Amino acid sequence: MISENKNTFSRRSFIKASALAGGGIMIGFNLFQACKENVEVPIDLSALNYNDFNAFIKISPEGKVTIFSPNPEIGQGVKTSMPMIIAEELEVNWNDVYVVQAPLDTKNYTRQVAGGSQSIRHGWTALRQTGATAKQMLVNAAAAKWGVDASECTVNDGVITNAKGETLGYGDVVTEAAALEVPEEVTLKDPKDFKIIGQGKGNVDIDRIITGKPLFGLDYKEEGMLYASVLRPPAFGQVLESFDDSGARSLPGVVDVITIGKKIRDFKEAGKKNWSMQMSGSDKVVVLAKTTWDAFKGKKAIKATWKTETPLESTEMHDKVLTDLLDGKKFKTRRKDGDIKKAFANADKVIERVYESPFLPHNTLEPMNFFANVTDEKVHLVGPVQTPESAETVVSELLGRDKKDIHVEMTRMGGGFGRRLYGDFVYEAAEISDAVRKPIKMVSSREDDMTTGVYRPSTKYKIAASIKDGKVTGYYLKEACINGNMYGLIPNFFPAAAIENYQVDTANYKSNITTGAWRAPYTNFLASAEQSFFDELAEELGVDRVQLHMDLLDNAKKNPNPNIEYSPERLQGVLKLAVEKSNWGKAEEGVYQGLAVYYCHNTHVAEVADITMENGVPNVKKVTCAIDCGIVINPLGAMNQARGGVIDGIGHSMYSDFGFTNGVPQSNNFNTYQLIRMGQTPKVDVHFVESDIDPTGLGEPTLPPVGGAVANAIYKATGSRLTKQPYMNNLQSKKVVG
């Protein structure tokens, strides 16, 4: 619980304008405690260049507040929740707040990123300080005007009141406040006094979304802009050999046909690297046209010849490679507690299972697209990207342009799920515009997105546990993954420290298929595998599933050197809450329940899935979800995030399958790639643990455990243990369902 708080802003880094045209105060703030020194703010509001700032609170003489939000908005709600935090400490009426998306500003920010469910967690303290500091400056100005001590003043909804009952609105004192020193210490509100935080607030963009106003990348247009459609290699491992563009050039609306790719190759051949650059080095054919449809038609008319440069991989090959890795000895040990070999040698019994998951595309509702206008004076980039700073860095290198000449604006995104962490679509747009020196919009079709994208890597886990005298004495997790997957923190997730002998090893196969983060990276399938395994382990031990977890978490609490990321107490808390709210073990006849409890992305979650069998097919009827994410900023948005993660997790674990034949993706649209249907979505009952602990993330943590909960419920219904996703394929291969 926080009340008194030493201000981390220096006078220079807090940034304030001493006199704004027409009155008002513009206060710069950094959402990630990374404000930089010596940043000057223009005093003429009409001359403001947002690229010179971090982000701002603007208070008008009428008391209206504008907050410029720097983080990319991908549907996770930060454009609403972050301003709520500032408004809470600023002590203004939420109805008087207007929110604006800020552009990329690498001069003043160090983390303008949407990824890993980290925005709120990293911004919490700095956002609160920003609002509280602004409020204190306004109160100090009012107190000086009245000739009273600031401690005698109170604030409510942007109105300052002194002991005599006299009032001044924020708008009445903004000019005086701008001339004051930034206070070195501010008082942050006790969470019990929050009036905005903890209240459900609608999405700040909702009116524009439902009325179809321009918000997204696909909406952005400029005068004279051409549309670009890119023909990329049809198979991973192929490159362009030759092409005939006569058919495309003959079509009405087609303006030009060019090739790109040299700048990307030069970048890679120079030994330069950037994690966001998941791209083929092949030349690509680009059709430029007056409309998107004209560009798409022109691309279809291109007759291209491709040559194989590296081996063309297939699902069968990947299956064998991963199996060989699991059985081999080329592993990197990520964590090793005790002696696994000794525990297994002395065991009464060892249980071992292998769990498998396929590649998955991201399938964002809005396909990849980006606007670029490259001129001698500047490079103007606009569109939906989760990592705008990386995009700026790579474009600077590709085009040989100074970063100060590159201006990146972020639009709202029609989904990200990790796909828009990778800026290949930005780099293509920049290279195209640089080649033709015209404003262009690169637009991908659904088929482009699904067949030439970045995928969740196919992965296999081998999990083994030793049992001695009715106790779990050893736990060994081996991961084999295409292009690698697991990273340093996951070996410190549960059951680390809960089992005396514990080891995590990883191995990977380097593939020419582009892979990367997919919603809830690393844990999206691992949680399903581990929680399915623990369900089977409890059955083998003849103990209650809930009690097994509670006992193991008690072990972790007693461990003198746990070295863990999760909180055993908080995991036990969500487990108890999920059991209570789901009526665990008391389901009505014909309803089968499965349980999973998991920690990832700094949040603790437990879920119970209720399924029924309908015409021999499992149907997820309800999921009860208990979450400990600390203080819940916006319950309405949080509920939506939690439910969305659960439904997404069910859909992909149950139905979605993806693979390759000779380097070519086996699906190119939703007629052959199944997403969850409306009729297959369950009721999702969400419960948050009441807490005054600093908030963590919600965009991803509810997705990983639900696959395990569903698999465990299906086992109760069918007697079949599911070890391979998608589960429906697994059930059909076992002839459990028709």
Coordinates of C-alpha atoms in Angstrom, one line a residue, residues 268-588:
K268 CA 21.7 -9.3 -43.5
E269 CA 24.9 -9.8 -45.6
A270 CA 26.5 -6.9 -43.6
G271 CA 26.0 -9.0 -40.5
K272 CA 23.4 -6.7 -39.1
K273 CA 20.8 -8.2 -36.8
N274 CA 17.5 -7.2 -35.4
W275 CA 15.2 -9.6 -33.5
S276 CA 12.1 -8.0 -35.2
M277 CA 13.3 -8.8 -38.7
Q278 CA 11.8 -12.2 -39.5
M279 CA 12.1 -12.0 -43.3
S280 CA 13.1 -14.0 -46.3
G281 CA 16.1 -12.6 -48.2
S282 CA 14.4 -13.3 -51.5
D283 CA 13.5 -10.7 -54.0
K284 CA 9.7 -10.0 -54.0
V285 CA 7.5 -8.7 -56.7
V286 CA 5.4 -5.6 -55.8
V287 CA 2.3 -4.5 -57.7
L288 CA 1.4 -0.9 -57.2
A289 CA -2.2 0.1 -58.0
K290 CA -4.9 2.7 -57.4
T291 CA -6.9 0.5 -55.2
T292 CA -6.3 -2.5 -52.9
W293 CA -8.4 -4.7 -55.2
D294 CA -6.5 -3.6 -58.3
A295 CA -3.2 -4.5 -56.5
F296 CA -4.5 -7.9 -55.4
K297 CA -5.7 -8.7 -59.0
G298 CA -2.4 -7.6 -60.4
K299 CA -0.4 -9.8 -58.1
K300 CA -2.5 -12.8 -59.1
A301 CA -1.6 -12.0 -62.8
I302 CA 2.2 -12.2 -62.1
K303 CA 3.8 -15.4 -63.5
A304 CA 6.8 -16.1 -61.3
T305 CA 9.4 -18.9 -61.2
W306 CA 10.9 -19.9 -57.9
K307 CA 14.0 -21.9 -57.1
T308 CA 14.8 -23.9 -54.0
E309 CA 17.6 -22.5 -52.0
T310 CA 17.3 -24.4 -48.7
P311 CA 15.6 -27.7 -47.9
L312 CA 11.8 -27.6 -48.1
E313 CA 10.5 -28.8 -44.7
S314 CA 7.3 -30.7 -43.9
T315 CA 5.2 -31.5 -40.9
E316 CA 6.4 -35.1 -41.0
M317 CA 10.0 -34.0 -41.0
H318 CA 9.4 -31.6 -38.1
D319 CA 7.8 -34.4 -36.1
K320 CA 10.8 -36.7 -36.6
V321 CA 13.3 -33.9 -35.8
L322 CA 11.6 -33.0 -32.6
T323 CA 11.3 -36.7 -31.5
D324 CA 15.0 -37.2 -32.2
L325 CA 15.8 -34.1 -30.2
L326 CA 13.8 -35.3 -27.2
D327 CA 15.6 -38.7 -27.4
G328 CA 19.1 -37.1 -28.0
K329 CA 21.6 -35.6 -25.7
K330 CA 22.2 -32.2 -27.2
F331 CA 20.3 -30.2 -24.5
K332 CA 21.0 -27.0 -22.6
T333 CA 20.2 -27.3 -18.9
R334 CA 18.2 -24.2 -17.8
R335 CA 17.8 -25.3 -14.2
K336 CA 19.0 -28.2 -12.1
D337 CA 18.0 -28.8 -8.4
G338 CA 19.2 -31.9 -6.6
D339 CA 19.9 -35.1 -8.6
I340 CA 17.3 -36.2 -11.1
K341 CA 19.2 -39.3 -12.1
K342 CA 19.4 -40.5 -8.5
A343 CA 15.8 -39.7 -7.8
F344 CA 14.7 -41.7 -10.9
A345 CA 17.0 -44.6 -10.1
N346 CA 15.6 -44.9 -6.5
A347 CA 12.0 -44.4 -7.5
D348 CA 9.2 -46.9 -7.0
K349 CA 7.8 -45.7 -10.3
V350 CA 8.6 -43.2 -13.0
I351 CA 5.8 -41.7 -15.2
E352 CA 6.8 -40.2 -18.6
R353 CA 4.7 -38.5 -21.2
V354 CA 5.3 -36.6 -24.4
Y355 CA 3.1 -33.6 -25.4
E356 CA 3.0 -32.1 -28.9
S357 CA 1.7 -28.9 -30.4
P358 CA 1.6 -27.6 -34.0
F359 CA 2.7 -24.4 -35.6
L360 CA 0.0 -21.7 -35.4
P361 CA -0.5 -18.5 -37.3
H362 CA -1.6 -15.4 -35.5
N363 CA -4.7 -14.6 -37.6
T364 CA -5.3 -11.1 -36.5
L365 CA -8.6 -9.7 -37.7
E366 CA -6.8 -6.8 -39.4
P367 CA -4.2 -8.3 -41.9
M368 CA -0.7 -6.8 -41.9
N369 CA -0.5 -3.3 -43.5
F370 CA 1.6 -0.2 -43.3
F371 CA 1.8 3.3 -44.8
A372 CA 5.2 4.7 -45.9
N373 CA 6.1 8.0 -47.6
V374 CA 9.8 8.3 -48.2
T375 CA 11.0 11.7 -49.5
D376 CA 14.4 13.5 -49.4
E377 CA 13.2 15.4 -46.3
K378 CA 11.7 12.7 -44.2
V379 CA 10.4 9.1 -43.8
H380 CA 6.8 9.1 -42.7
L381 CA 5.5 5.8 -41.4
V382 CA 2.0 5.1 -40.1
G383 CA 0.3 1.9 -39.1
P384 CA -0.3 -0.9 -36.6
V385 CA 2.9 -2.1 -35.0
Q386 CA 3.7 -3.4 -31.5
T387 CA 7.3 -2.3 -31.6
P388 CA 7.6 1.1 -33.2
E389 CA 11.1 1.8 -32.0
S390 CA 12.5 -1.4 -33.5
A391 CA 10.7 -0.5 -36.7
E392 CA 12.3 3.0 -36.7
T393 CA 15.8 1.5 -36.0
V394 CA 15.6 -1.0 -38.9
V395 CA 14.2 1.4 -41.4
S396 CA 17.0 3.8 -40.5
E397 CA 19.5 1.1 -41.3
L398 CA 17.8 -0.1 -44.4
L399 CA 17.4 3.3 -46.0
G400 CA 20.6 4.8 -44.6
R401 CA 18.5 7.6 -43.1
D402 CA 19.1 9.5 -39.8
K403 CA 16.5 8.6 -37.2
K404 CA 15.6 12.2 -36.7
D405 CA 14.2 12.2 -40.2
I406 CA 11.9 9.2 -39.5
H407 CA 8.5 9.9 -38.0
V408 CA 6.4 6.9 -36.8
E409 CA 2.8 7.2 -36.0
M410 CA 0.8 4.3 -34.4
T411 CA -2.7 3.5 -35.3
R412 CA -5.0 1.3 -33.3
M413 CA -4.5 -2.4 -34.2
G414 CA -7.0 -5.0 -35.2
G415 CA -5.3 -7.6 -33.1
G416 CA -1.6 -8.3 -32.5
F417 CA -1.1 -11.5 -30.5
G418 CA 2.7 -11.1 -31.0
R419 CA 2.5 -11.0 -34.8
R420 CA 3.0 -7.2 -34.9
L421 CA 6.1 -7.4 -32.8
Y422 CA 7.9 -8.3 -36.0
G423 CA 8.2 -5.4 -38.4
D424 CA 8.6 -7.1 -41.8
F425 CA 5.5 -5.4 -43.2
V426 CA 6.9 -2.0 -42.1
Y427 CA 10.3 -2.7 -43.7
E428 CA 8.6 -3.8 -47.0
A429 CA 6.5 -0.6 -47.0
A430 CA 9.5 1.6 -46.4
E431 CA 11.6 -0.2 -49.2
I432 CA 8.7 0.1 -51.7
S433 CA 8.2 3.8 -51.0
D434 CA 11.9 4.5 -51.2
A435 CA 12.0 2.8 -54.6
V436 CA 9.1 4.7 -56.2
R437 CA 9.3 7.9 -54.0
K438 CA 5.6 8.0 -53.6
P439 CA 3.3 7.5 -50.6
I440 CA 2.2 3.9 -50.6
K441 CA 0.1 1.5 -48.4
M442 CA 1.3 -2.1 -48.3
V443 CA -1.7 -4.3 -47.7
S444 CA -1.6 -8.1 -47.2
S445 CA -4.5 -10.4 -47.9
R446 CA -5.7 -13.0 -45.5
E447 CA -3.8 -15.6 -47.6
D448 CA -0.6 -13.5 -47.5
D449 CA -0.9 -13.3 -43.7
M450 CA -1.4 -17.0 -43.2
T451 CA 1.1 -18.3 -45.7
T452 CA 4.0 -15.8 -45.4
G453 CA 3.9 -14.8 -41.8
V454 CA 5.6 -15.5 -38.5
Y455 CA 4.3 -18.6 -36.6
R456 CA 4.2 -20.1 -33.2
P457 CA 6.8 -22.8 -33.4
S458 CA 5.9 -26.5 -33.3
T459 CA 7.0 -27.9 -29.9
K460 CA 7.3 -31.2 -28.1
Y461 CA 7.7 -31.6 -24.3
K462 CA 8.8 -34.8 -22.5
I463 CA 7.8 -34.7 -18.9
A464 CA 8.9 -37.3 -16.4
A465 CA 8.3 -37.6 -12.6
S466 CA 9.6 -40.1 -10.1
I467 CA 7.4 -41.4 -7.2
K468 CA 8.9 -42.8 -4.0
D469 CA 6.8 -43.9 -1.0
G470 CA 3.7 -42.1 -2.4
K471 CA 5.6 -38.8 -2.9
V472 CA 6.8 -37.0 -6.0
T473 CA 10.6 -37.0 -5.6
G474 CA 11.7 -35.8 -9.1
Y475 CA 10.5 -33.8 -12.0
Y476 CA 12.3 -33.6 -15.4
L477 CA 11.0 -31.4 -18.2
K478 CA 12.7 -31.5 -21.7
E479 CA 11.7 -29.2 -24.5
A480 CA 12.4 -29.7 -28.2
C481 CA 11.3 -26.8 -30.4
I482 CA 11.6 -25.5 -33.9
N483 CA 13.9 -22.4 -33.7
G484 CA 13.9 -22.5 -29.9
N485 CA 11.2 -21.4 -27.5
M486 CA 11.8 -21.5 -23.8
Y487 CA 13.7 -18.7 -22.1
G488 CA 15.3 -18.0 -18.7
L489 CA 12.3 -17.4 -16.5
I490 CA 10.2 -20.4 -17.2
P491 CA 12.4 -22.9 -15.4
N492 CA 11.7 -20.8 -12.3
F493 CA 7.9 -21.2 -12.7
F494 CA 6.0 -23.9 -10.8
P495 CA 6.9 -26.6 -9.9
A496 CA 10.4 -25.2 -9.4
A497 CA 11.3 -25.3 -5.7
A498 CA 8.2 -27.5 -5.0
I499 CA 10.0 -30.7 -5.9
E500 CA 13.5 -31.5 -4.4
N501 CA 15.0 -32.9 -7.6
Y502 CA 14.0 -30.7 -10.6
Q503 CA 15.6 -30.2 -14.0
V504 CA 14.7 -28.3 -17.1
D505 CA 16.5 -28.9 -20.5
T506 CA 15.9 -27.4 -23.9
A507 CA 17.0 -28.1 -27.4
N508 CA 16.0 -26.6 -30.8
Y509 CA 16.1 -27.3 -34.5
K510 CA 17.0 -24.3 -36.7
S511 CA 14.4 -24.0 -39.4
N512 CA 14.0 -21.7 -42.4
I513 CA 10.3 -21.2 -41.4
T514 CA 9.9 -17.9 -39.6
T515 CA 8.7 -18.3 -36.0
G516 CA 8.2 -16.0 -33.1
A517 CA 6.1 -14.9 -30.2
W518 CA 2.5 -16.0 -30.2
R519 CA 0.0 -14.9 -27.6
A520 CA 1.4 -15.8 -24.1
P521 CA 4.8 -16.7 -25.6
Y522 CA 6.5 -19.9 -24.3
T523 CA 3.7 -20.8 -21.9
N524 CA 0.7 -21.1 -24.3
F525 CA 1.3 -24.8 -24.7
L526 CA 3.6 -25.6 -21.9
A527 CA 0.9 -24.9 -19.3
S528 CA -1.5 -27.4 -21.1
A529 CA 1.2 -30.0 -21.1
E530 CA 2.3 -29.6 -17.5
Q531 CA -1.2 -29.3 -16.0
S532 CA -2.3 -32.4 -17.9
F533 CA 0.7 -34.2 -16.5
F534 CA -0.1 -33.1 -13.0
D535 CA -3.7 -34.4 -13.4
E536 CA -2.4 -37.8 -14.4
L537 CA 0.2 -37.7 -11.6
A538 CA -2.5 -37.0 -9.0
E539 CA -4.5 -40.0 -10.3
E540 CA -1.4 -42.2 -10.2
L541 CA -0.7 -41.2 -6.6
G542 CA -4.3 -41.7 -5.6
V543 CA -4.5 -38.2 -4.2
D544 CA -6.9 -35.3 -4.7
R545 CA -5.9 -33.1 -7.6
V546 CA -6.3 -29.9 -5.6
Q547 CA -4.5 -31.3 -2.6
L548 CA -1.5 -32.3 -4.7
H549 CA -1.0 -28.7 -5.8
M550 CA -1.5 -27.3 -2.3
D551 CA 1.0 -29.7 -0.9
L552 CA 3.6 -29.0 -3.5
L553 CA 3.1 -25.2 -3.0
D554 CA 3.6 -25.7 0.7
N555 CA 6.9 -27.3 -0.2
A556 CA 7.9 -24.3 -2.2
K557 CA 7.0 -22.0 0.7
K558 CA 9.3 -24.0 3.0
N559 CA 12.2 -24.0 0.5
P560 CA 15.0 -21.8 2.0
N561 CA 16.4 -21.0 -1.5
P562 CA 13.5 -21.1 -3.8
N563 CA 14.7 -19.0 -6.7
I564 CA 11.2 -18.8 -8.2
E565 CA 9.2 -16.2 -10.2
Y566 CA 5.8 -17.2 -8.9
S567 CA 4.3 -16.7 -5.4
P568 CA 3.2 -20.0 -3.8
E569 CA 0.7 -18.2 -1.6
R570 CA -0.9 -16.4 -4.5
L571 CA -1.1 -19.6 -6.5
Q572 CA -2.8 -21.3 -3.6
G573 CA -5.2 -18.3 -3.3
V574 CA -6.4 -18.5 -6.9
L575 CA -6.7 -22.3 -6.6
K576 CA -8.9 -22.0 -3.6
L577 CA -11.0 -19.3 -5.2
A578 CA -11.5 -21.3 -8.4
V579 CA -12.5 -24.4 -6.5
E580 CA -15.0 -22.4 -4.5
K581 CA -16.6 -20.5 -7.4
S582 CA -16.8 -23.6 -9.7
N583 CA -18.3 -26.0 -7.2
W584 CA -15.3 -28.2 -7.9
G585 CA -16.2 -31.9 -7.4
K586 CA -19.9 -31.2 -7.1
A587 CA -20.9 -30.9 -10.7
E588 CA -24.3 -32.1 -11.8

